[in-house]
PDB file of C-alpha atoms in Angstrom:
ATOM      1  CA  UNK U   1      -3.769  -5.942  12.171  1.00 93.00           C
ATOM      2  CA  UNK U   2      -4.749  -4.840   8.683  1.00 95.00           C
ATOM      3  CA  UNK U   3      -2.838  -3.864   5.553  1.00 96.00           C
ATOM      4  CA  UNK U   4      -3.943  -1.763   2.586  1.00 95.00           C
ATOM      5  CA  UNK U   5      -1.714  -2.775  -0.332  1.00 95.00           C
ATOM      6  CA  UNK U   6      -0.526  -0.815  -3.370  1.00 95.00           C
ATOM      7  CA  UNK U   7       2.071  -1.250  -6.081  1.00 93.00           C
ATOM      8  CA  UNK U   8       4.823   0.796  -4.421  1.00 96.00           C
ATOM      9  CA  UNK U   9       3.771   0.972  -0.756  1.00 96.00           C
ATOM     10  CA  UNK U  10       1.726  -0.901   1.843  1.00 96.00           C
ATOM     11  CA  UNK U  11      -0.051   0.794   4.747  1.00 96.00           C
ATOM     12  CA  UNK U  12      -0.428  -1.255   7.929  1.00 96.00           C
ATOM     13  CA  UNK U  13      -2.595  -0.594  10.979  1.00 96.00           C
ATOM     14  CA  UNK U  14      -2.930  -2.267  14.377  1.00 96.00           C
ATOM     15  CA  UNK U  15      -5.998  -2.409  16.614  1.00 94.00           C
ATOM     16  CA  UNK U  16      -6.624  -4.056  19.993  1.00 92.00           C
ATOM     17  CA  UNK U  17      -9.211  -6.806  20.644  1.00 90.00           C
ATOM     18  CA  UNK U  18     -11.802  -4.115  21.400  1.00 89.00           C
ATOM     19  CA  UNK U  19     -11.272  -2.486  18.021  1.00 90.00           C
ATOM     20  CA  UNK U  20      -9.456   0.601  19.283  1.00 92.00           C
ATOM     21  CA  UNK U  21      -6.918   2.113  16.898  1.00 94.00           C
ATOM     22  CA  UNK U  22      -3.349   1.765  18.184  1.00 94.00           C
ATOM     23  CA  UNK U  23      -0.997   2.764  15.361  1.00 94.00           C
ATOM     24  CA  UNK U  24      -0.558   2.833  11.601  1.00 95.00           C
ATOM     25  CA  UNK U  25       2.441   3.227   9.311  1.00 95.00           C
ATOM     26  CA  UNK U  26       3.429   3.062   5.654  1.00 96.00           C
ATOM     27  CA  UNK U  27       6.107   0.684   4.321  1.00 96.00           C
ATOM     28  CA  UNK U  28       7.714   0.229   0.899  1.00 96.00           C
ATOM     29  CA  UNK U  29       6.525  -2.804  -1.089  1.00 96.00           C
ATOM     30  CA  UNK U  30      10.006  -4.380  -1.158  1.00 95.00           C
ATOM     31  CA  UNK U  31      11.783  -7.191   0.649  1.00 94.00           C
ATOM     32  CA  UNK U  32      13.262  -4.721   3.126  1.00 96.00           C
ATOM     33  CA  UNK U  33       9.839  -3.116   3.560  1.00 96.00           C
ATOM     34  CA  UNK U  34       8.255  -6.473   4.374  1.00 96.00           C
ATOM     35  CA  UNK U  35      10.875  -7.125   7.043  1.00 96.00           C
ATOM     36  CA  UNK U  36      10.259  -3.668   8.532  1.00 96.00           C
ATOM     37  CA  UNK U  37       6.521  -4.318   8.560  1.00 96.00           C
ATOM     38  CA  UNK U  38       6.994  -7.652  10.369  1.00 95.00           C
ATOM     39  CA  UNK U  39       9.252  -6.035  12.950  1.00 95.00           C
ATOM     40  CA  UNK U  40       6.793  -3.179  13.445  1.00 96.00           C
ATOM     41  CA  UNK U  41       3.895  -5.591  13.954  1.00 95.00           C
ATOM     42  CA  UNK U  42       5.919  -7.538  16.505  1.00 92.00           C
ATOM     43  CA  UNK U  43       6.632  -4.360  18.472  1.00 93.00           C
ATOM     44  CA  UNK U  44       2.918  -4.162  19.305  1.00 92.00           C
ATOM     45  CA  UNK U  45       2.792  -7.572  20.962  1.00 89.00           C
ATOM     46  CA  UNK U  46       1.231 -10.835  19.811  1.00 91.00           C
ATOM     47  CA  UNK U  47      -0.681 -10.456  16.548  1.00 92.00           C
ATOM     48  CA  UNK U  48      -3.758 -12.680  16.333  1.00 92.00           C
ATOM     49  CA  UNK U  49      -4.245 -12.270  12.577  1.00 94.00           C
ATOM     50  CA  UNK U  50      -3.465  -9.924   9.709  1.00 95.00           C
ATOM     51  CA  UNK U  51      -6.154  -8.878   7.263  1.00 95.00           C
ATOM     52  CA  UNK U  52      -4.619  -8.131   3.859  1.00 95.00           C
ATOM     53  CA  UNK U  53      -6.500  -6.368   1.092  1.00 93.00           C
ATOM     54  CA  UNK U  54      -5.590  -7.454  -2.436  1.00 89.00           C
ATOM     55  CA  UNK U  55      -3.967 -10.836  -1.772  1.00 91.00           C
ATOM     56  CA  UNK U  56      -4.502 -11.703  -5.434  1.00 89.00           C
ATOM     57  CA  UNK U  57      -2.660  -8.627  -6.677  1.00 91.00           C
ATOM     58  CA  UNK U  58      -0.411  -6.130  -4.863  1.00 93.00           C
ATOM     59  CA  UNK U  59      -0.649  -8.041  -1.585  1.00 92.00           C
ATOM     60  CA  UNK U  60       0.306 -11.476  -2.956  1.00 93.00           C
ATOM     61  CA  UNK U  61       3.966 -11.426  -1.894  1.00 94.00           C
ATOM     62  CA  UNK U  62       3.170  -9.774   1.446  1.00 95.00           C
ATOM     63  CA  UNK U  63       0.667 -12.542   2.208  1.00 95.00           C
ATOM     64  CA  UNK U  64       3.363 -15.152   1.500  1.00 94.00           C
ATOM     65  CA  UNK U  65       5.882 -13.334   3.733  1.00 95.00           C
ATOM     66  CA  UNK U  66       3.410 -13.069   6.609  1.00 95.00           C
ATOM     67  CA  UNK U  67       2.431 -16.738   6.301  1.00 93.00           C
ATOM     68  CA  UNK U  68       6.086 -17.848   6.325  1.00 93.00           C
ATOM     69  CA  UNK U  69       6.549 -15.785   9.489  1.00 93.00           C
ATOM     70  CA  UNK U  70       3.838 -17.863  11.192  1.00 93.00           C
ATOM     71  CA  UNK U  71       1.090 -15.233  11.142  1.00 94.00           C
ATOM     72  CA  UNK U  72      -2.486 -16.083  10.221  1.00 93.00           C
ATOM     73  CA  UNK U  73      -3.367 -14.193   7.054  1.00 95.00           C
ATOM     74  CA  UNK U  74      -6.990 -13.375   6.244  1.00 93.00           C
ATOM     75  CA  UNK U  75      -8.166 -12.237   2.832  1.00 93.00           C
ATOM     76  CA  UNK U  76     -10.091  -8.961   3.041  1.00 92.00           C
ATOM     77  CA  UNK U  77     -12.297  -7.517   0.316  1.00 86.00           C
ATOM     78  CA  UNK U  78     -12.148  -3.799  -0.277  1.00 79.00           C
ATOM     79  CA  UNK U  79     -14.978  -1.819   1.375  1.00 72.00           C
ATOM     80  CA  UNK U  80     -18.096  -1.344  -0.719  1.00 65.00           C
ATOM     81  CA  UNK U  81     -18.915   2.025  -2.242  1.00 69.00           C
ATOM     82  CA  UNK U  82     -21.593   2.839   0.311  1.00 69.00           C
ATOM     83  CA  UNK U  83     -19.157   2.368   3.195  1.00 68.00           C
ATOM     84  CA  UNK U  84     -16.495   4.451   1.457  1.00 69.00           C
ATOM     85  CA  UNK U  85     -18.964   7.266   0.832  1.00 72.00           C
ATOM     86  CA  UNK U  86     -19.874   7.293   4.524  1.00 73.00           C
ATOM     87  CA  UNK U  87     -16.390   6.951   6.034  1.00 74.00           C
ATOM     88  CA  UNK U  88     -14.140   8.392   3.333  1.00 76.00           C
ATOM     89  CA  UNK U  89     -11.137   6.914   1.574  1.00 83.00           C
ATOM     90  CA  UNK U  90      -7.473   6.959   2.577  1.00 89.00           C
ATOM     91  CA  UNK U  91      -4.736   4.399   3.152  1.00 90.00           C
ATOM     92  CA  UNK U  92      -5.000   4.547   6.995  1.00 92.00           C
ATOM     93  CA  UNK U  93      -8.800   4.262   6.821  1.00 92.00           C
ATOM     94  CA  UNK U  94      -8.580   1.203   4.562  1.00 92.00           C
ATOM     95  CA  UNK U  95      -5.884  -0.425   6.722  1.00 94.00           C
ATOM     96  CA  UNK U  96      -7.936   0.025   9.892  1.00 93.00           C
ATOM     97  CA  UNK U  97     -11.023  -1.252   8.031  1.00 92.00           C
ATOM     98  CA  UNK U  98      -9.107  -4.410   7.054  1.00 93.00           C
ATOM     99  CA  UNK U  99      -8.094  -4.983  10.682  1.00 93.00           C
ATOM    100  CA  UNK U 100     -11.649  -4.389  11.889  1.00 93.00           C
ATOM    101  CA  UNK U 101     -13.029  -6.830   9.296  1.00 92.00           C
ATOM    102  CA  UNK U 102     -10.846  -9.566  10.815  1.00 92.00           C
ATOM    103  CA  UNK U 103     -11.641  -8.889  14.487  1.00 92.00           C
ATOM    104  CA  UNK U 104     -15.369  -8.578  13.773  1.00 90.00           C
ATOM    105  CA  UNK U 105     -15.449 -11.875  11.894  1.00 89.00           C
ATOM    106  CA  UNK U 106     -16.678 -10.264   8.670  1.00 88.00           C
ATOM    107  CA  UNK U 107     -13.521 -11.464   6.881  1.00 87.00           C
ATOM    108  CA  UNK U 108     -12.598 -15.113   7.467  1.00 83.00           C
ATOM    109  CA  UNK U 109     -11.263 -16.442   4.156  1.00 85.00           C
ATOM    110  CA  UNK U 110      -7.735 -17.706   3.714  1.00 86.00           C
ATOM    111  CA  UNK U 111      -5.848 -16.385   0.660  1.00 90.00           C
ATOM    112  CA  UNK U 112      -4.274 -18.560  -2.000  1.00 89.00           C
ATOM    113  CA  UNK U 113      -0.708 -19.471  -1.111  1.00 87.00           C
ATOM    114  CA  UNK U 114       0.451 -19.068  -4.754  1.00 87.00           C
ATOM    115  CA  UNK U 115       3.570 -21.151  -4.140  1.00 86.00           C
ATOM    116  CA  UNK U 116       3.049 -24.408  -6.035  1.00 91.00           C
ATOM    117  CA  UNK U 117       2.264 -26.026  -9.351  1.00 95.00           C
ATOM    118  CA  UNK U 118      -1.177 -24.391  -9.591  1.00 95.00           C
ATOM    119  CA  UNK U 119       0.450 -20.969  -9.567  1.00 94.00           C
ATOM    120  CA  UNK U 120       2.674 -22.171 -12.410  1.00 96.00           C
ATOM    121  CA  UNK U 121      -0.453 -23.193 -14.341  1.00 96.00           C
ATOM    122  CA  UNK U 122      -2.062 -19.819 -13.688  1.00 95.00           C
ATOM    123  CA  UNK U 123       1.027 -18.006 -14.953  1.00 95.00           C
ATOM    124  CA  UNK U 124       1.125 -19.980 -18.217  1.00 96.00           C
ATOM    125  CA  UNK U 125      -2.592 -19.476 -18.796  1.00 96.00           C
ATOM    126  CA  UNK U 126      -2.094 -15.715 -19.058  1.00 95.00           C
ATOM    127  CA  UNK U 127      -0.006 -15.714 -22.277  1.00 96.00           C
ATOM    128  CA  UNK U 128      -2.235 -18.446 -23.710  1.00 96.00           C
ATOM    129  CA  UNK U 129      -5.348 -16.360 -23.163  1.00 95.00           C
ATOM    130  CA  UNK U 130      -3.801 -13.292 -24.797  1.00 97.00           C
ATOM    131  CA  UNK U 131      -2.475 -15.414 -27.694  1.00 97.00           C
ATOM    132  CA  UNK U 132      -5.922 -16.895 -28.343  1.00 96.00           C
ATOM    133  CA  UNK U 133      -7.466 -13.426 -28.232  1.00 97.00           C
ATOM    134  CA  UNK U 134      -4.864 -12.015 -30.639  1.00 97.00           C
ATOM    135  CA  UNK U 135      -5.287 -14.984 -33.018  1.00 97.00           C
ATOM    136  CA  UNK U 136      -9.062 -14.551 -33.087  1.00 96.00           C
ATOM    137  CA  UNK U 137      -8.630 -10.827 -33.720  1.00 97.00           C
ATOM    138  CA  UNK U 138      -6.230 -11.476 -36.599  1.00 96.00           C
ATOM    139  CA  UNK U 139      -8.635 -13.998 -38.191  1.00 95.00           C
ATOM    140  CA  UNK U 140     -11.505 -11.505 -37.934  1.00 95.00           C
ATOM    141  CA  UNK U 141      -9.350  -8.759 -39.463  1.00 95.00           C
ATOM    142  CA  UNK U 142      -8.398 -11.009 -42.376  1.00 94.00           C
ATOM    143  CA  UNK U 143     -12.045 -11.846 -43.064  1.00 93.00           C
ATOM    144  CA  UNK U 144     -12.968  -8.174 -42.793  1.00 93.00           C
ATOM    145  CA  UNK U 145     -10.316  -7.272 -45.369  1.00 92.00           C
ATOM    146  CA  UNK U 146     -11.732  -9.868 -47.754  1.00 91.00           C
ATOM    147  CA  UNK U 147     -15.195  -8.285 -47.546  1.00 90.00           C
ATOM    148  CA  UNK U 148     -13.964  -5.142 -49.324  1.00 89.00           C
ATOM    149  CA  UNK U 149     -11.157  -6.742 -51.369  1.00 88.00           C
ATOM    150  CA  UNK U 150     -11.297  -6.816 -55.185  1.00 85.00           C
ATOM    151  CA  UNK U 151     -13.237  -9.764 -56.615  1.00 87.00           C
ATOM    152  CA  UNK U 152     -10.143 -11.417 -58.068  1.00 84.00           C
ATOM    153  CA  UNK U 153      -8.615 -11.743 -54.610  1.00 87.00           C
ATOM    154  CA  UNK U 154     -11.907 -12.662 -52.944  1.00 89.00           C
ATOM    155  CA  UNK U 155     -12.467 -15.470 -55.434  1.00 88.00           C
ATOM    156  CA  UNK U 156      -8.993 -16.827 -54.659  1.00 87.00           C
ATOM    157  CA  UNK U 157      -9.724 -17.093 -50.921  1.00 88.00           C
ATOM    158  CA  UNK U 158     -13.496 -17.596 -50.896  1.00 87.00           C
ATOM    159  CA  UNK U 159     -14.915 -20.483 -48.852  1.00 84.00           C
ATOM    160  CA  UNK U 160     -11.756 -21.216 -46.869  1.00 88.00           C
ATOM    161  CA  UNK U 161     -12.017 -22.164 -43.222  1.00 89.00           C
ATOM    162  CA  UNK U 162      -9.957 -20.365 -40.569  1.00 84.00           C
ATOM    163  CA  UNK U 163      -7.410 -23.210 -40.641  1.00 88.00           C
ATOM    164  CA  UNK U 164      -7.123 -22.968 -44.434  1.00 92.00           C
ATOM    165  CA  UNK U 165      -7.235 -19.161 -44.649  1.00 92.00           C
ATOM    166  CA  UNK U 166      -4.083 -18.466 -42.621  1.00 94.00           C
ATOM    167  CA  UNK U 167      -1.614 -20.522 -44.720  1.00 94.00           C
ATOM    168  CA  UNK U 168      -3.267 -19.315 -47.946  1.00 94.00           C
ATOM    169  CA  UNK U 169      -2.836 -15.682 -46.881  1.00 94.00           C
ATOM    170  CA  UNK U 170       0.737 -16.306 -45.749  1.00 94.00           C
ATOM    171  CA  UNK U 171       1.620 -17.503 -49.291  1.00 94.00           C
ATOM    172  CA  UNK U 172       0.293 -14.416 -51.059  1.00 92.00           C
ATOM    173  CA  UNK U 173       2.694 -12.253 -53.096  1.00 91.00           C
ATOM    174  CA  UNK U 174       1.849  -8.555 -52.614  1.00 88.00           C
ATOM    175  CA  UNK U 175       3.348  -6.910 -55.687  1.00 82.00           C
ATOM    176  CA  UNK U 176       2.899  -3.137 -56.002  1.00 84.00           C
ATOM    177  CA  UNK U 177       1.891  -1.690 -52.616  1.00 85.00           C
ATOM    178  CA  UNK U 178       0.470   1.434 -54.283  1.00 83.00           C
ATOM    179  CA  UNK U 179      -2.172  -0.800 -55.894  1.00 83.00           C
ATOM    180  CA  UNK U 180      -5.200  -1.764 -53.715  1.00 80.00           C
ATOM    181  CA  UNK U 181      -4.842  -5.446 -54.575  1.00 85.00           C
ATOM    182  CA  UNK U 182      -1.110  -5.411 -53.769  1.00 89.00           C
ATOM    183  CA  UNK U 183      -1.649  -3.595 -50.452  1.00 91.00           C
ATOM    184  CA  UNK U 184      -4.510  -5.929 -49.481  1.00 91.00           C
ATOM    185  CA  UNK U 185      -2.355  -8.965 -50.286  1.00 92.00           C
ATOM    186  CA  UNK U 186       0.470  -7.531 -48.153  1.00 94.00           C
ATOM    187  CA  UNK U 187      -1.909  -6.988 -45.233  1.00 94.00           C
ATOM    188  CA  UNK U 188      -3.383 -10.474 -45.582  1.00 94.00           C
ATOM    189  CA  UNK U 189       0.076 -12.047 -45.777  1.00 95.00           C
ATOM    190  CA  UNK U 190       1.110 -10.342 -42.535  1.00 96.00           C
ATOM    191  CA  UNK U 191      -2.118 -11.407 -40.841  1.00 96.00           C
ATOM    192  CA  UNK U 192      -1.732 -14.973 -42.119  1.00 95.00           C
ATOM    193  CA  UNK U 193       1.807 -15.246 -40.800  1.00 96.00           C
ATOM    194  CA  UNK U 194       0.690 -13.783 -37.479  1.00 97.00           C
ATOM    195  CA  UNK U 195      -2.144 -16.319 -37.206  1.00 96.00           C
ATOM    196  CA  UNK U 196       0.238 -19.212 -37.918  1.00 97.00           C
ATOM    197  CA  UNK U 197       2.821 -17.959 -35.407  1.00 97.00           C
ATOM    198  CA  UNK U 198       0.185 -17.504 -32.713  1.00 97.00           C
ATOM    199  CA  UNK U 199      -1.183 -20.968 -33.480  1.00 96.00           C
ATOM    200  CA  UNK U 200       2.258 -22.483 -32.849  1.00 96.00           C
ATOM    201  CA  UNK U 201       2.583 -20.498 -29.610  1.00 97.00           C
ATOM    202  CA  UNK U 202      -0.836 -21.710 -28.436  1.00 96.00           C
ATOM    203  CA  UNK U 203       0.039 -25.317 -29.297  1.00 96.00           C
ATOM    204  CA  UNK U 204       3.291 -25.090 -27.299  1.00 96.00           C
ATOM    205  CA  UNK U 205       1.469 -23.606 -24.307  1.00 96.00           C
ATOM    206  CA  UNK U 206      -1.265 -26.241 -24.532  1.00 94.00           C
ATOM    207  CA  UNK U 207       1.337 -29.011 -24.379  1.00 95.00           C
ATOM    208  CA  UNK U 208       2.987 -27.442 -21.325  1.00 96.00           C
ATOM    209  CA  UNK U 209      -0.338 -26.853 -19.585  1.00 95.00           C
ATOM    210  CA  UNK U 210      -1.547 -30.388 -20.332  1.00 94.00           C
ATOM    211  CA  UNK U 211       1.547 -31.857 -18.675  1.00 95.00           C
ATOM    212  CA  UNK U 212       1.201 -29.594 -15.626  1.00 96.00           C
ATOM    213  CA  UNK U 213      -2.529 -30.184 -15.143  1.00 94.00           C
ATOM    214  CA  UNK U 214      -2.042 -33.952 -15.483  1.00 93.00           C
ATOM    215  CA  UNK U 215       0.635 -33.726 -12.793  1.00 94.00           C
ATOM    216  CA  UNK U 216      -1.415 -31.495 -10.489  1.00 93.00           C
ATOM    217  CA  UNK U 217      -4.783 -33.276 -10.803  1.00 92.00           C
ATOM    218  CA  UNK U 218      -4.638 -36.513 -12.844  1.00 91.00           C
ATOM    219  CA  UNK U 219      -8.137 -37.610 -11.790  1.00 92.00           C
ATOM    220  CA  UNK U 220      -9.695 -34.259 -12.713  1.00 91.00           C
ATOM    221  CA  UNK U 221      -8.422 -34.195 -16.288  1.00 89.00           C
ATOM    222  CA  UNK U 222      -9.719 -37.761 -16.849  1.00 88.00           C
ATOM    223  CA  UNK U 223     -13.325 -36.720 -16.194  1.00 91.00           C
ATOM    224  CA  UNK U 224     -15.848 -36.315 -18.986  1.00 91.00           C
ATOM    225  CA  UNK U 225     -15.831 -32.803 -20.417  1.00 90.00           C
ATOM    226  CA  UNK U 226     -12.684 -31.689 -18.576  1.00 92.00           C
ATOM    227  CA  UNK U 227      -9.783 -30.817 -20.848  1.00 89.00           C
ATOM    228  CA  UNK U 228      -6.506 -29.088 -19.968  1.00 90.00           C
ATOM    229  CA  UNK U 229      -8.004 -25.606 -20.365  1.00 92.00           C
ATOM    230  CA  UNK U 230     -11.048 -26.273 -18.164  1.00 94.00           C
ATOM    231  CA  UNK U 231      -8.992 -28.175 -15.598  1.00 94.00           C
ATOM    232  CA  UNK U 232      -6.397 -25.402 -15.490  1.00 94.00           C
ATOM    233  CA  UNK U 233      -9.071 -22.792 -14.799  1.00 95.00           C
ATOM    234  CA  UNK U 234     -10.676 -24.808 -11.991  1.00 94.00           C
ATOM    235  CA  UNK U 235      -7.274 -25.447 -10.422  1.00 94.00           C
ATOM    236  CA  UNK U 236      -6.366 -21.755 -10.669  1.00 94.00           C
ATOM    237  CA  UNK U 237      -9.641 -20.834  -8.974  1.00 93.00           C
ATOM    238  CA  UNK U 238      -9.088 -23.281  -6.114  1.00 91.00           C
ATOM    239  CA  UNK U 239      -5.405 -22.365  -5.705  1.00 90.00           C
ATOM    240  CA  UNK U 240      -2.467 -24.333  -4.355  1.00 89.00           C
ATOM    241  CA  UNK U 241      -4.265 -24.720  -1.019  1.00 89.00           C
ATOM    242  CA  UNK U 242      -7.762 -25.996  -1.882  1.00 89.00           C
ATOM    243  CA  UNK U 243      -8.255 -26.968   1.772  1.00 86.00           C
ATOM    244  CA  UNK U 244      -9.098 -23.291   2.358  1.00 88.00           C
ATOM    245  CA  UNK U 245     -12.463 -24.173   0.765  1.00 88.00           C
ATOM    246  CA  UNK U 246     -14.247 -25.913   3.602  1.00 86.00           C
ATOM    247  CA  UNK U 247     -16.980 -27.640   1.586  1.00 88.00           C
ATOM    248  CA  UNK U 248     -18.447 -28.310  -1.828  1.00 90.00           C
ATOM    249  CA  UNK U 249     -20.906 -25.487  -1.171  1.00 90.00           C
ATOM    250  CA  UNK U 250     -18.028 -23.061  -0.577  1.00 89.00           C
ATOM    251  CA  UNK U 251     -16.502 -23.963  -3.944  1.00 91.00           C
ATOM    252  CA  UNK U 252     -19.913 -23.598  -5.614  1.00 92.00           C
ATOM    253  CA  UNK U 253     -20.267 -20.133  -4.106  1.00 90.00           C
ATOM    254  CA  UNK U 254     -16.738 -19.221  -5.236  1.00 90.00           C
ATOM    255  CA  UNK U 255     -17.615 -20.249  -8.802  1.00 92.00           C
ATOM    256  CA  UNK U 256     -20.948 -18.418  -8.766  1.00 91.00           C
ATOM    257  CA  UNK U 257     -23.080 -21.564  -9.190  1.00 90.00           C
ATOM    258  CA  UNK U 258     -24.670 -21.608  -5.722  1.00 88.00           C
ATOM    259  CA  UNK U 259     -28.271 -20.327  -5.949  1.00 87.00           C
ATOM    260  CA  UNK U 260     -29.063 -17.176  -3.985  1.00 88.00           C
ATOM    261  CA  UNK U 261     -32.152 -17.211  -1.718  1.00 87.00           C
ATOM    262  CA  UNK U 262     -34.720 -14.679  -2.919  1.00 86.00           C
ATOM    263  CA  UNK U 263     -37.723 -15.608  -0.797  1.00 86.00           C
ATOM    264  CA  UNK U 264     -40.300 -13.226   0.618  1.00 84.00           C
ATOM    265  CA  UNK U 265     -43.414 -14.017   2.636  1.00 84.00           C
ATOM    266  CA  UNK U 266     -45.016 -17.188   1.331  1.00 83.00           C
ATOM    267  CA  UNK U 267     -42.932 -17.163  -1.828  1.00 86.00           C
ATOM    268  CA  UNK U 268     -39.985 -19.532  -1.562  1.00 87.00           C
ATOM    269  CA  UNK U 269     -37.588 -19.226  -4.474  1.00 89.00           C
ATOM    270  CA  UNK U 270     -33.953 -18.749  -5.488  1.00 86.00           C
ATOM    271  CA  UNK U 271     -32.225 -16.700  -8.163  1.00 87.00           C
ATOM    272  CA  UNK U 272     -29.080 -17.183 -10.217  1.00 85.00           C
ATOM    273  CA  UNK U 273     -25.777 -16.173  -8.671  1.00 86.00           C
ATOM    274  CA  UNK U 274     -24.224 -13.434 -10.808  1.00 87.00           C
ATOM    275  CA  UNK U 275     -21.132 -13.155  -8.605  1.00 85.00           C
ATOM    276  CA  UNK U 276     -18.159 -15.430  -8.019  1.00 88.00           C
ATOM    277  CA  UNK U 277     -15.298 -16.234 -10.355  1.00 90.00           C
ATOM    278  CA  UNK U 278     -16.880 -15.904 -13.785  1.00 94.00           C
ATOM    279  CA  UNK U 279     -14.013 -17.723 -15.521  1.00 94.00           C
ATOM    280  CA  UNK U 280     -14.581 -20.740 -13.249  1.00 94.00           C
ATOM    281  CA  UNK U 281     -18.316 -20.407 -13.864  1.00 94.00           C
ATOM    282  CA  UNK U 282     -17.649 -20.567 -17.614  1.00 95.00           C
ATOM    283  CA  UNK U 283     -15.444 -23.643 -17.127  1.00 94.00           C
ATOM    284  CA  UNK U 284     -18.251 -25.468 -15.281  1.00 94.00           C
ATOM    285  CA  UNK U 285     -20.696 -24.380 -18.002  1.00 94.00           C
ATOM    286  CA  UNK U 286     -18.362 -25.897 -20.610  1.00 94.00           C
ATOM    287  CA  UNK U 287     -18.342 -29.195 -18.696  1.00 94.00           C
ATOM    288  CA  UNK U 288     -22.134 -29.183 -18.489  1.00 93.00           C
ATOM    289  CA  UNK U 289     -22.524 -28.535 -22.228  1.00 93.00           C
ATOM    290  CA  UNK U 290     -20.048 -31.288 -23.079  1.00 92.00           C
ATOM    291  CA  UNK U 291     -21.800 -33.824 -20.883  1.00 90.00           C
ATOM    292  CA  UNK U 292     -25.223 -32.868 -22.227  1.00 90.00           C
ATOM    293  CA  UNK U 293     -23.947 -33.535 -25.734  1.00 88.00           C
ATOM    294  CA  UNK U 294     -21.921 -36.698 -25.198  1.00 83.00           C
ATOM    295  CA  UNK U 295     -22.823 -38.286 -21.854  1.00 70.00           C
TER     296      UNK U 295
END
């Protein structure tokens, strides 16, 4: 079977071992809809496996429901653009394509279970990432304001580091907002307070993530160059069921660090892998830079 997942509905399709289309149907993406889908699949006999598209997004809960029901769930990538141009695009077409990918052996990967401590780490990393981005943006905006600020104000804040700039801006007294200096001080004070608040939020999240990563993988976080942020990213990439990665080479390919053969004729060479999880690739790059500097 195969399922094309969306935010509000899921479309399921069933094929036989020879790849012939048997039936397809749409179900709501709710608890009741999942139960209906399971019952409908069972009405077509024994199901060897279910290919689910989007197990990391709209199909995450469906994948968990199917796994708890004892069905083998296979992660299916969406068809490439060339295939979609040739065969068209619709929910039934995508559902049948997911089922065919499983029976043909093109799709074999197991999805992340997303039911343990690693999923908790992944969830907490999201607000941390947005907080860091917002803090960096606020710092850049404050520095940009100082570029065009009157000299009296620039002289007061010149040469301060990012750590010193935020509290200095937060202590400013705006005065008359109709005056450029007063309005600039008001803007800088708001930005300074925002930077400090985001810094506290990031520190709180870092403490929570450090405790969780130490609990999930104590030996990983003790390695040279691996801090809570890097460890959290690698754990999130592997998932709560890292046994789905059959070898070190499979993890390297997932992270985009496995070289790609690019040989032709007598020329034997490889090229860089531009695919994979780029966040995990960046985490491994951070480890490499740290070890080159300190190891």
